mmCIF file of N, CA and C and ligand atoms in Angstrom:
data_model
loop_
_atom_site.group_PDB
_atom_site.id
_atom_site.type_symbol
_atom_site.label_atom_id
_atom_site.label_comp_id
_atom_site.label_asym_id
_atom_site.label_seq_id
_atom_site.Cartn_x
_atom_site.Cartn_y
_atom_site.Cartn_z
ATOM 1 N N MET A 232 -3.695 34.851 -2.547
ATOM 2 C CA MET A 232 -4.912 33.831 -2.506
ATOM 3 C C MET A 232 -4.510 33.794 -1.190
ATOM 4 N N LYS A 233 -5.503 33.475 -0.444
ATOM 5 C CA LYS A 233 -6.114 32.723 0.946
ATOM 6 C C LYS A 233 -5.038 31.946 1.653
ATOM 7 N N LYS A 234 -4.609 32.067 2.896
ATOM 8 C CA LYS A 234 -3.632 31.046 3.565
ATOM 9 C C LYS A 234 -4.563 29.984 3.757
ATOM 10 N N LEU A 235 -3.859 28.995 3.853
ATOM 11 C CA LEU A 235 -4.667 27.713 5.037
ATOM 12 C C LEU A 235 -4.465 27.358 6.079
ATOM 13 N N THR A 236 -5.854 26.911 6.858
ATOM 14 C CA THR A 236 -6.219 27.143 8.017
ATOM 15 C C THR A 236 -5.421 25.662 8.726
ATOM 16 N N LYS A 237 -5.141 25.722 10.352
ATOM 17 C CA LYS A 237 -4.899 24.434 10.334
ATOM 18 C C LYS A 237 -5.256 23.059 9.908
ATOM 19 N N ALA A 238 -6.602 23.476 10.139
ATOM 20 C CA ALA A 238 -7.574 22.136 9.888
ATOM 21 C C ALA A 238 -7.579 21.846 8.509
ATOM 22 N N GLU A 239 -7.283 22.624 7.466
ATOM 23 C CA GLU A 239 -7.089 22.515 6.202
ATOM 24 C C GLU A 239 -5.657 21.641 5.732
ATOM 25 N N ILE A 240 -4.594 22.143 7.074
ATOM 26 C CA ILE A 240 -3.276 21.565 6.455
ATOM 27 C C ILE A 240 -3.351 20.419 6.875
ATOM 28 N N ASP A 241 -3.793 19.998 8.109
ATOM 29 C CA ASP A 241 -3.956 18.770 8.687
ATOM 30 C C ASP A 241 -4.900 17.924 7.515
ATOM 31 N N LEU A 242 -5.943 18.098 6.911
ATOM 32 C CA LEU A 242 -6.542 17.560 5.970
ATOM 33 C C LEU A 242 -5.527 16.990 4.858
ATOM 34 N N LEU A 243 -4.868 17.694 4.357
ATOM 35 C CA LEU A 243 -3.856 17.864 3.430
ATOM 36 C C LEU A 243 -2.992 16.725 4.001
ATOM 37 N N LEU A 244 -2.173 16.803 4.978
ATOM 38 C CA LEU A 244 -1.180 16.059 5.363
ATOM 39 C C LEU A 244 -2.241 14.577 5.377
ATOM 40 N N ASP A 245 -3.230 14.348 6.199
ATOM 41 C CA ASP A 245 -4.203 13.226 5.839
ATOM 42 C C ASP A 245 -3.513 12.488 5.051
ATOM 43 N N LYS A 246 -4.458 13.280 3.647
ATOM 44 C CA LYS A 246 -4.702 12.432 2.577
ATOM 45 C C LYS A 246 -3.338 12.169 1.753
ATOM 46 N N ALA A 247 -1.835 13.076 2.136
ATOM 47 C CA ALA A 247 -0.757 12.865 1.595
ATOM 48 C C ALA A 247 -0.220 11.572 2.326
ATOM 49 N N GLN A 248 -0.732 11.913 3.557
ATOM 50 C CA GLN A 248 -0.044 10.494 4.289
ATOM 51 C C GLN A 248 -1.227 8.849 3.827
ATOM 52 N N GLU A 249 -1.891 9.064 3.456
ATOM 53 C CA GLU A 249 -2.906 7.764 2.984
ATOM 54 C C GLU A 249 -2.347 7.572 1.128
ATOM 55 N N ALA A 250 -1.715 8.754 0.374
ATOM 56 C CA ALA A 250 -1.211 8.501 -0.718
ATOM 57 C C ALA A 250 0.075 7.597 -0.390
ATOM 58 N N ARG A 251 0.678 7.837 0.783
ATOM 59 C CA ARG A 251 2.049 7.181 1.128
ATOM 60 C C ARG A 251 2.204 5.687 0.678
ATOM 61 N N ASP A 252 0.848 5.162 1.272
ATOM 62 C CA ASP A 252 0.934 3.598 1.362
ATOM 63 C C ASP A 252 0.501 2.937 0.106
ATOM 64 N N HIS A 253 0.392 4.202 -1.020
ATOM 65 C CA HIS A 253 0.428 3.512 -2.610
ATOM 66 C C HIS A 253 1.516 3.939 -3.107
ATOM 67 N N SER A 254 2.626 3.978 -2.498
ATOM 68 C CA SER A 254 3.881 4.125 -3.189
ATOM 69 C C SER A 254 4.845 2.721 -4.015
ATOM 70 N N TYR A 255 5.097 2.840 -4.731
ATOM 71 C CA TYR A 255 5.855 1.637 -5.396
ATOM 72 C C TYR A 255 7.425 2.789 -5.855
ATOM 73 N N ALA A 256 7.954 2.232 -4.750
ATOM 74 C CA ALA A 256 9.558 2.428 -4.093
ATOM 75 C C ALA A 256 10.550 1.189 -3.938
ATOM 76 N N PRO A 257 10.206 0.022 -4.510
ATOM 77 C CA PRO A 257 11.366 -1.075 -4.114
ATOM 78 C C PRO A 257 12.961 -0.533 -4.777
ATOM 79 N N TYR A 258 13.374 0.738 -5.541
ATOM 80 C CA TYR A 258 14.561 0.738 -5.333
ATOM 81 C C TYR A 258 15.131 1.474 -4.070
ATOM 82 N N SER A 259 14.710 2.283 -4.293
ATOM 83 C CA SER A 259 15.342 3.558 -2.779
ATOM 84 C C SER A 259 14.126 3.443 -1.793
ATOM 85 N N ARG A 260 13.174 2.860 -1.652
ATOM 86 C CA ARG A 260 12.706 2.530 -0.054
ATOM 87 C C ARG A 260 12.504 3.584 0.011
ATOM 88 N N TYR A 261 12.080 4.835 -0.623
ATOM 89 C CA TYR A 261 11.823 6.226 0.203
ATOM 90 C C TYR A 261 10.579 6.655 -0.272
ATOM 91 N N ASN A 262 9.402 5.922 0.279
ATOM 92 C CA ASN A 262 8.113 6.531 0.107
ATOM 93 C C ASN A 262 7.426 7.726 0.636
ATOM 94 N N VAL A 263 6.921 8.198 -0.801
ATOM 95 C CA VAL A 263 6.501 9.888 -0.856
ATOM 96 C C VAL A 263 4.437 9.510 -1.251
ATOM 97 N N GLY A 264 4.036 10.244 -0.429
ATOM 98 C CA GLY A 264 2.690 10.659 -0.609
ATOM 99 C C GLY A 264 2.577 12.360 -0.939
ATOM 100 N N ALA A 265 1.865 12.669 -1.943
ATOM 101 C CA ALA A 265 1.441 13.939 -2.141
ATOM 102 C C ALA A 265 -0.371 14.118 -2.220
ATOM 103 N N ALA A 266 -0.636 15.069 -1.405
ATOM 104 C CA ALA A 266 -2.159 15.985 -1.843
ATOM 105 C C ALA A 266 -2.021 17.033 -2.276
ATOM 106 N N LEU A 267 -2.775 17.073 -3.306
ATOM 107 C CA LEU A 267 -3.104 18.476 -4.079
ATOM 108 C C LEU A 267 -4.221 19.042 -4.209
ATOM 109 N N LEU A 268 -4.419 20.394 -3.502
ATOM 110 C CA LEU A 268 -5.410 21.438 -3.584
ATOM 111 C C LEU A 268 -6.073 22.005 -4.586
ATOM 112 N N THR A 269 -6.424 21.396 -5.375
ATOM 113 C CA THR A 269 -7.414 22.618 -6.698
ATOM 114 C C THR A 269 -7.890 23.701 -5.847
ATOM 115 N N ALA A 270 -7.840 24.994 -6.973
ATOM 116 C CA ALA A 270 -8.465 26.183 -6.381
ATOM 117 C C ALA A 270 -9.761 25.935 -5.891
ATOM 118 N N ASP A 271 -10.469 24.906 -6.928
ATOM 119 C CA ASP A 271 -12.059 24.425 -6.626
ATOM 120 C C ASP A 271 -12.045 23.641 -5.210
ATOM 121 N N GLY A 272 -11.123 23.442 -4.638
ATOM 122 C CA GLY A 272 -11.346 22.510 -3.108
ATOM 123 C C GLY A 272 -11.520 20.664 -3.381
ATOM 124 N N GLN A 273 -10.975 20.650 -4.495
ATOM 125 C CA GLN A 273 -10.704 19.119 -4.767
ATOM 126 C C GLN A 273 -9.782 18.788 -4.730
ATOM 127 N N ILE A 274 -9.165 17.486 -4.209
ATOM 128 C CA ILE A 274 -8.057 17.363 -3.703
ATOM 129 C C ILE A 274 -7.399 15.817 -4.449
ATOM 130 N N TYR A 275 -6.054 16.125 -4.875
ATOM 131 C CA TYR A 275 -5.570 14.924 -5.572
ATOM 132 C C TYR A 275 -4.571 14.300 -5.346
ATOM 133 N N GLN A 276 -4.428 13.000 -4.683
ATOM 134 C CA GLN A 276 -3.304 12.454 -4.345
ATOM 135 C C GLN A 276 -2.383 11.674 -5.872
ATOM 136 N N GLY A 277 -1.139 11.554 -4.706
ATOM 137 C CA GLY A 277 -0.202 11.001 -5.931
ATOM 138 C C GLY A 277 0.653 10.541 -4.775
ATOM 139 N N CYS A 278 1.545 9.352 -5.748
ATOM 140 C CA CYS A 278 2.570 8.602 -4.951
ATOM 141 C C CYS A 278 3.685 8.297 -5.764
ATOM 142 N N ASN A 279 5.122 8.546 -5.351
ATOM 143 C CA ASN A 279 5.812 8.156 -5.992
ATOM 144 C C ASN A 279 6.106 6.601 -6.837
ATOM 145 N N ILE A 280 6.141 6.460 -8.148
ATOM 146 C CA ILE A 280 6.309 5.617 -8.813
ATOM 147 C C ILE A 280 7.463 5.194 -9.627
ATOM 148 N N GLU A 281 8.361 4.278 -9.310
ATOM 149 C CA GLU A 281 9.794 3.450 -9.529
ATOM 150 C C GLU A 281 9.922 3.342 -10.748
ATOM 151 N N ASN A 282 11.349 2.851 -11.052
ATOM 152 C CA ASN A 282 11.647 2.184 -12.487
ATOM 153 C C ASN A 282 12.947 1.544 -12.318
ATOM 154 N N ALA A 283 13.261 0.252 -12.863
ATOM 155 C CA ALA A 283 13.846 -0.562 -13.157
ATOM 156 C C ALA A 283 15.252 0.070 -14.133
ATOM 157 N N GLY A 284 14.551 1.311 -14.830
ATOM 158 C CA GLY A 284 15.403 1.900 -15.690
ATOM 159 C C GLY A 284 15.572 3.321 -15.072
ATOM 160 N N PHE A 285 15.495 3.287 -13.788
ATOM 161 C CA PHE A 285 15.442 4.845 -13.241
ATOM 162 C C PHE A 285 14.974 6.393 -13.334
ATOM 163 N N THR A 286 15.292 6.181 -15.022
ATOM 164 C CA THR A 286 14.834 7.736 -15.317
ATOM 165 C C THR A 286 13.254 7.948 -15.165
ATOM 166 N N PRO A 287 12.467 7.055 -15.375
ATOM 167 C CA PRO A 287 11.200 7.066 -16.023
ATOM 168 C C PRO A 287 9.988 7.423 -14.694
ATOM 169 N N THR A 288 11.357 6.665 -13.181
ATOM 170 C CA THR A 288 10.615 7.638 -12.050
ATOM 171 C C THR A 288 9.649 8.760 -11.933
ATOM 172 N N VAL A 289 8.891 8.764 -11.317
ATOM 173 C CA VAL A 289 8.276 9.887 -10.994
ATOM 174 C C VAL A 289 7.682 10.195 -9.799
ATOM 175 N N CYS A 290 7.839 11.411 -9.220
ATOM 176 C CA CYS A 290 7.903 11.637 -7.865
ATOM 177 C C CYS A 290 6.384 11.751 -7.688
ATOM 178 N N ALA A 291 5.948 11.755 -6.365
ATOM 179 C CA ALA A 291 4.485 11.614 -5.956
ATOM 180 C C ALA A 291 3.509 12.937 -6.312
ATOM 181 N N GLU A 292 5.000 14.264 -6.379
ATOM 182 C CA GLU A 292 4.069 15.539 -6.535
ATOM 183 C C GLU A 292 3.571 15.557 -8.138
ATOM 184 N N ARG A 293 3.984 14.717 -9.191
ATOM 185 C CA ARG A 293 4.122 15.418 -10.297
ATOM 186 C C ARG A 293 2.548 14.347 -10.335
ATOM 187 N N THR A 294 2.686 13.244 -10.043
ATOM 188 C CA THR A 294 1.498 12.607 -10.306
ATOM 189 C C THR A 294 0.306 12.930 -9.930
ATOM 190 N N ALA A 295 0.260 13.429 -8.804
ATOM 191 C CA ALA A 295 -0.663 14.371 -8.571
ATOM 192 C C ALA A 295 -1.119 15.293 -9.116
ATOM 193 N N PHE A 296 -0.192 16.472 -9.413
ATOM 194 C CA PHE A 296 -0.111 17.222 -10.811
ATOM 195 C C PHE A 296 -1.165 16.646 -11.873
ATOM 196 N N PHE A 297 -0.453 15.559 -12.624
ATOM 197 C CA PHE A 297 -0.620 15.273 -13.672
ATOM 198 C C PHE A 297 -2.020 14.627 -13.967
ATOM 199 N N LYS A 298 -3.048 13.844 -12.931
ATOM 200 C CA LYS A 298 -3.881 13.379 -11.916
ATOM 201 C C LYS A 298 -5.006 14.184 -12.834
ATOM 202 N N ALA A 299 -4.986 16.043 -12.133
ATOM 203 C CA ALA A 299 -5.197 16.625 -11.762
ATOM 204 C C ALA A 299 -5.459 17.510 -13.165
ATOM 205 N N VAL A 300 -4.412 17.745 -13.847
ATOM 206 C CA VAL A 300 -4.608 18.827 -15.170
ATOM 207 C C VAL A 300 -5.145 17.618 -16.013
ATOM 208 N N TYR A 301 -5.050 16.117 -16.137
ATOM 209 C CA TYR A 301 -5.984 15.242 -17.029
ATOM 210 C C TYR A 301 -7.088 15.484 -16.866
ATOM 211 N N ASP A 302 -7.505 15.660 -15.618
ATOM 212 C CA ASP A 302 -9.186 15.748 -15.070
ATOM 213 C C ASP A 302 -9.387 16.756 -15.503
ATOM 214 N N GLY A 303 -8.778 17.934 -15.973
ATOM 215 C CA GLY A 303 -9.017 19.202 -16.551
ATOM 216 C C GLY A 303 -8.545 20.938 -15.542
ATOM 217 N N HIS A 304 -8.241 20.496 -14.350
ATOM 218 C CA HIS A 304 -8.028 21.437 -13.271
ATOM 219 C C HIS A 304 -6.723 22.167 -14.139
ATOM 220 N N ARG A 305 -6.326 23.867 -13.473
ATOM 221 C CA ARG A 305 -5.416 24.528 -13.995
ATOM 222 C C ARG A 305 -4.836 25.394 -13.277
ATOM 223 N N ALA A 306 -5.595 25.664 -11.882
ATOM 224 C CA ALA A 306 -5.242 26.188 -10.868
ATOM 225 C C ALA A 306 -5.224 25.226 -9.224
ATOM 226 N N PHE A 307 -4.109 25.925 -8.920
ATOM 227 C CA PHE A 307 -4.139 25.154 -8.066
ATOM 228 C C PHE A 307 -3.653 25.785 -6.337
ATOM 229 N N ARG A 308 -3.873 26.016 -5.168
ATOM 230 C CA ARG A 308 -3.736 26.108 -4.274
ATOM 231 C C ARG A 308 -2.736 26.086 -3.194
ATOM 232 N N ALA A 309 -2.900 24.564 -3.376
ATOM 233 C CA ALA A 309 -1.759 24.192 -2.522
ATOM 234 C C ALA A 309 -1.429 22.645 -2.558
ATOM 235 N N ILE A 310 0.148 22.067 -2.157
ATOM 236 C CA ILE A 310 -0.216 20.821 -1.710
ATOM 237 C C ILE A 310 0.812 20.653 -0.574
ATOM 238 N N ALA A 311 0.530 18.860 0.069
ATOM 239 C CA ALA A 311 1.204 18.548 1.159
ATOM 240 C C ALA A 311 1.944 17.182 0.801
ATOM 241 N N VAL A 312 3.181 17.531 1.187
ATOM 242 C CA VAL A 312 4.437 16.184 0.512
ATOM 243 C C VAL A 312 4.687 15.626 2.016
ATOM 244 N N ILE A 313 4.519 14.248 1.968
ATOM 245 C CA ILE A 313 4.746 13.428 3.273
ATOM 246 C C ILE A 313 5.787 12.370 2.451
ATOM 247 N N ALA A 314 7.125 12.338 3.613
ATOM 248 C CA ALA A 314 8.218 11.002 2.933
ATOM 249 C C ALA A 314 8.151 9.902 4.169
ATOM 250 N N THR A 315 9.212 9.421 3.935
ATOM 251 C CA THR A 315 9.412 8.200 4.786
ATOM 252 C C THR A 315 10.690 8.629 5.569
ATOM 253 N N GLY A 316 11.194 9.929 5.485
ATOM 254 C CA GLY A 316 12.508 10.320 5.795
ATOM 255 C C GLY A 316 12.639 10.770 7.735
ATOM 256 N N GLU A 317 13.446 11.132 8.209
ATOM 257 C CA GLU A 317 13.850 11.838 9.417
ATOM 258 C C GLU A 317 13.438 12.758 9.381
ATOM 259 N N GLU A 318 13.908 13.779 8.023
ATOM 260 C CA GLU A 318 13.561 15.021 7.730
ATOM 261 C C GLU A 318 12.640 15.076 6.658
ATOM 262 N N GLN A 319 11.669 16.201 6.728
ATOM 263 C CA GLN A 319 10.972 16.329 5.706
ATOM 264 C C GLN A 319 11.823 16.338 4.541
ATOM 265 N N GLY A 320 11.284 16.007 2.972
ATOM 266 C CA GLY A 320 12.054 16.452 1.960
ATOM 267 C C GLY A 320 11.232 17.268 1.355
ATOM 268 N N PHE A 321 11.948 18.169 0.192
ATOM 269 C CA PHE A 321 11.387 19.374 -0.174
ATOM 270 C C PHE A 321 11.478 19.140 -1.562
ATOM 271 N N PRO A 322 10.236 19.552 -1.814
ATOM 272 C CA PRO A 322 9.811 18.965 -3.459
ATOM 273 C C PRO A 322 11.238 18.984 -4.617
ATOM 274 N N CYS A 323 11.231 18.073 -5.147
ATOM 275 C CA CYS A 323 12.883 18.237 -6.284
ATOM 276 C C CYS A 323 12.859 19.071 -7.583
ATOM 277 N N GLY A 324 13.460 19.603 -8.100
ATOM 278 C CA GLY A 324 13.777 20.649 -8.566
ATOM 279 C C GLY A 324 12.608 20.663 -10.149
ATOM 280 N N VAL A 325 12.733 19.066 -10.421
ATOM 281 C CA VAL A 325 11.709 19.008 -11.661
ATOM 282 C C VAL A 325 10.061 19.245 -11.106
ATOM 283 N N CYS A 326 9.854 18.585 -9.927
ATOM 284 C CA CYS A 326 8.464 19.367 -9.255
ATOM 285 C C CYS A 326 8.081 20.661 -9.100
ATOM 286 N N ARG A 327 8.970 21.398 -8.822
ATOM 287 C CA ARG A 327 9.324 22.626 -8.472
ATOM 288 C C ARG A 327 8.658 23.615 -9.936
ATOM 289 N N GLN A 328 9.737 23.085 -11.469
ATOM 290 C CA GLN A 328 8.933 23.017 -12.677
ATOM 291 C C GLN A 328 7.725 22.889 -12.774
ATOM 292 N N VAL A 329 7.511 21.757 -13.282
ATOM 293 C CA VAL A 329 6.136 21.654 -12.834
ATOM 294 C C VAL A 329 4.616 22.500 -12.276
ATOM 295 N N MET A 330 5.366 22.861 -11.107
ATOM 296 C CA MET A 330 4.387 23.816 -10.785
ATOM 297 C C MET A 330 4.665 25.549 -11.076
ATOM 298 N N ALA A 331 5.514 25.518 -11.460
ATOM 299 C CA ALA A 331 6.136 26.663 -12.144
ATOM 300 C C ALA A 331 4.893 26.880 -13.091
ATOM 301 N N GLU A 332 4.322 25.829 -14.002
ATOM 302 C CA GLU A 332 3.293 25.822 -15.049
ATOM 303 C C GLU A 332 2.137 26.617 -14.562
ATOM 304 N N PHE A 333 1.812 25.855 -13.378
ATOM 305 C CA PHE A 333 0.635 25.910 -13.256
ATOM 306 C C PHE A 333 0.204 26.598 -11.916
ATOM 307 N N CYS A 334 0.949 27.380 -11.345
ATOM 308 C CA CYS A 334 0.937 27.664 -9.866
ATOM 309 C C CYS A 334 1.101 29.325 -9.705
ATOM 310 N N ASP A 335 0.796 30.064 -8.688
ATOM 311 C CA ASP A 335 1.402 31.043 -8.637
ATOM 312 C C ASP A 335 2.424 31.346 -7.320
ATOM 313 N N LYS A 336 2.897 32.434 -7.216
ATOM 314 C CA LYS A 336 4.063 32.751 -6.202
ATOM 315 C C LYS A 336 3.329 32.600 -4.662
ATOM 316 N N ASP A 337 2.100 32.425 -4.561
ATOM 317 C CA ASP A 337 1.629 32.321 -3.443
ATOM 318 C C ASP A 337 0.777 30.778 -3.158
ATOM 319 N N PHE A 338 1.289 29.976 -4.343
ATOM 320 C CA PHE A 338 0.920 28.524 -3.836
ATOM 321 C C PHE A 338 1.760 27.996 -2.744
ATOM 322 N N ILE A 339 1.101 26.800 -1.510
ATOM 323 C CA ILE A 339 1.948 26.793 -0.935
ATOM 324 C C ILE A 339 2.075 25.618 -0.614
ATOM 325 N N ILE A 340 3.193 25.030 -0.524
ATOM 326 C CA ILE A 340 4.016 23.799 -0.252
ATOM 327 C C ILE A 340 3.802 23.779 1.264
ATOM 328 N N VAL A 341 3.253 22.188 2.042
ATOM 329 C CA VAL A 341 3.739 21.706 3.028
ATOM 330 C C VAL A 341 4.390 20.636 3.238
ATOM 331 N N THR A 342 5.419 20.454 3.380
ATOM 332 C CA THR A 342 6.035 19.172 4.185
ATOM 333 C C THR A 342 6.113 18.858 5.082
ATOM 334 N N ALA A 343 6.052 17.585 5.341
ATOM 335 C CA ALA A 343 6.562 17.294 6.630
ATOM 336 C C ALA A 343 6.870 15.231 6.073
ATOM 337 N N ASN A 344 7.432 15.757 7.879
ATOM 338 C CA ASN A 344 8.976 14.304 7.893
ATOM 339 C C ASN A 344 7.615 12.970 8.378
ATOM 340 N N ARG A 345 8.552 11.774 8.491
ATOM 341 C CA ARG A 345 7.825 10.806 8.303
ATOM 342 C C ARG A 345 6.683 10.498 9.540
ATOM 343 N N ASP A 346 7.368 10.858 10.626
ATOM 344 C CA ASP A 346 5.961 10.832 11.794
ATOM 345 C C ASP A 346 5.119 12.439 12.069
ATOM 346 N N ARG A 347 5.350 12.852 11.212
ATOM 347 C CA ARG A 347 4.972 14.664 10.867
ATOM 348 C C ARG A 347 4.894 15.143 12.366
ATOM 349 N N SER A 348 6.063 15.140 12.599
ATOM 350 C CA SER A 348 6.896 15.948 13.919
ATOM 351 C C SER A 348 7.364 17.288 13.159
ATOM 352 N N LYS A 349 7.663 17.221 12.389
ATOM 353 C CA LYS A 349 8.261 18.388 11.505
ATOM 354 C C LYS A 349 7.379 18.268 10.679
ATOM 355 N N VAL A 350 6.798 19.522 10.283
ATOM 356 C CA VAL A 350 6.321 20.531 9.378
ATOM 357 C C VAL A 350 6.590 21.799 8.784
ATOM 358 N N ASP A 351 6.977 21.815 7.389
ATOM 359 C CA ASP A 351 7.361 23.364 7.402
ATOM 360 C C ASP A 351 5.849 23.937 6.208
ATOM 361 N N VAL A 352 6.055 24.939 6.645
ATOM 362 C CA VAL A 352 4.602 25.549 5.478
ATOM 363 C C VAL A 352 6.005 26.651 4.438
ATOM 364 N N SER A 353 5.633 26.247 3.158
ATOM 365 C CA SER A 353 6.499 27.258 2.522
ATOM 366 C C SER A 353 5.549 28.074 1.400
ATOM 367 N N THR A 354 5.997 29.328 0.267
ATOM 368 C CA THR A 354 5.429 29.330 -0.714
ATOM 369 C C THR A 354 6.597 28.790 -1.966
ATOM 370 N N PHE A 355 5.284 29.352 -3.315
ATOM 371 C CA PHE A 355 6.340 28.580 -4.524
ATOM 372 C C PHE A 355 7.508 29.328 -4.316
ATOM 373 N N GLU A 356 6.860 30.895 -4.136
ATOM 374 C CA GLU A 356 8.459 31.949 -4.740
ATOM 375 C C GLU A 356 9.193 31.838 -3.643
ATOM 376 N N GLN A 357 9.297 30.698 -2.738
ATOM 377 C CA GLN A 357 10.372 30.918 -1.724
ATOM 378 C C GLN A 357 11.227 29.650 -2.242
ATOM 379 N N LEU A 358 10.519 28.955 -2.533
ATOM 380 C CA LEU A 358 11.144 27.232 -3.774
ATOM 381 C C LEU A 358 11.692 27.736 -4.681
ATOM 382 N N LEU A 359 11.187 28.260 -4.867
ATOM 383 C CA LEU A 359 11.739 28.770 -6.867
ATOM 384 C C LEU A 359 11.907 30.169 -7.401
ATOM 385 N N PRO A 360 12.287 30.804 -6.431
ATOM 386 C CA PRO A 360 12.375 32.891 -7.149
ATOM 387 C C PRO A 360 12.780 32.322 -8.387
ATOM 388 N N HIS A 361 12.352 33.013 -9.142
ATOM 389 C CA HIS A 361 12.823 34.072 -10.467
ATOM 390 C C HIS A 361 12.643 32.916 -11.128
ATOM 391 N N SER A 362 11.411 32.024 -11.015
ATOM 392 C CA SER A 362 11.230 31.050 -12.284
ATOM 393 C C SER A 362 10.660 30.809 -13.309
ATOM 394 N N PHE A 363 11.248 30.141 -14.203
ATOM 395 C CA PHE A 363 10.363 30.167 -15.762
ATOM 396 C C PHE A 363 9.054 29.602 -15.958
ATOM 397 N N GLY A 364 8.497 30.573 -16.427
ATOM 398 C CA GLY A 364 7.442 29.923 -16.347
ATOM 399 C C GLY A 364 6.285 30.776 -17.501
ATOM 400 N N PRO A 365 5.188 30.113 -18.240
ATOM 401 C CA PRO A 365 4.175 30.667 -19.429
ATOM 402 C C PRO A 365 4.557 31.969 -19.759
ATOM 403 N N LYS A 366 4.619 32.777 -18.487
ATOM 404 C CA LYS A 366 4.783 34.492 -18.797
ATOM 405 C C LYS A 366 5.982 34.300 -19.776
ATOM 406 N N ASP A 367 6.947 33.870 -19.390
ATOM 407 C CA ASP A 367 8.166 33.762 -21.158
ATOM 408 C C ASP A 367 7.892 33.337 -22.361
ATOM 409 N N LEU A 368 6.981 32.799 -22.372
ATOM 410 C CA LEU A 368 6.550 32.477 -23.652
ATOM 411 C C LEU A 368 5.799 33.924 -24.250
ATOM 412 N N GLY A 369 4.960 34.199 -23.307
ATOM 413 C CA GLY A 369 3.664 35.137 -23.617
ATOM 414 C C GLY A 369 2.879 34.224 -23.649
ATOM 415 N N VAL A 370 2.690 33.335 -22.637
ATOM 416 C CA VAL A 370 1.353 32.626 -22.745
ATOM 417 C C VAL A 370 0.608 32.902 -21.237
HETATM 418 N N1 THU B 80 10.730 11.620 -4.300
HETATM 419 C C1 THU B 80 9.770 12.271 -4.765
HETATM 420 O O1 THU B 80 8.273 11.477 -4.725
HETATM 421 N N2 THU B 80 9.303 13.499 -4.783
HETATM 422 C C2 THU B 80 10.273 14.388 -3.791
HETATM 423 O O2 THU B 80 9.923 15.413 -4.190
HETATM 424 C C3 THU B 80 11.547 13.879 -4.200
HETATM 425 C C4 THU B 80 11.997 12.467 -4.498
HETATM 426 C C5 THU B 80 10.828 10.387 -5.082
HETATM 427 C C6 THU B 80 11.257 9.452 -6.200
HETATM 428 C C7 THU B 80 12.259 8.396 -5.729
HETATM 429 O O3 THU B 80 10.823 7.324 -5.760
HETATM 430 C C8 THU B 80 12.775 8.517 -4.208
HETATM 431 O O4 THU B 80 11.683 9.543 -4.533
HETATM 432 C C9 THU B 80 14.141 8.869 -4.471
HETATM 433 O O5 THU B 80 14.629 9.941 -4.789
#
């Protein structure tokens, strides 16, 4: 799949940063925003939404994926994630498994720290090699 241009990366980071303002994180105070690019060029935004019961907390990445899947999207090109830490935060294991359901090995993951002074671009295969997915169940 086609690599992202610098302009596409910047736009996704802008959208992820905007999404971070919607974060509900009164417990961790670690706000995260995500912007997911569908194969047909649409962008879905997501934020982390925490819960006093802790377990129901959902990450920004999954919020974006589930909004897009609800709308009928099943193929994706890239996601940008921006958090509030000094260092960029990479997607957690649960979110990587959600990516395994819908993304190819060359799906792109852009991560940025608080002020975007640190930006990393990885592929899904780099973040979750030997993933378990639909192919393992013959789907
Ligand atoms: N979080 C995300 O939104 N994305 C990640 O990839 C890692 C963690 C959220 C979940 C929780 O609200 C907070 O960050 C602290 O774990």
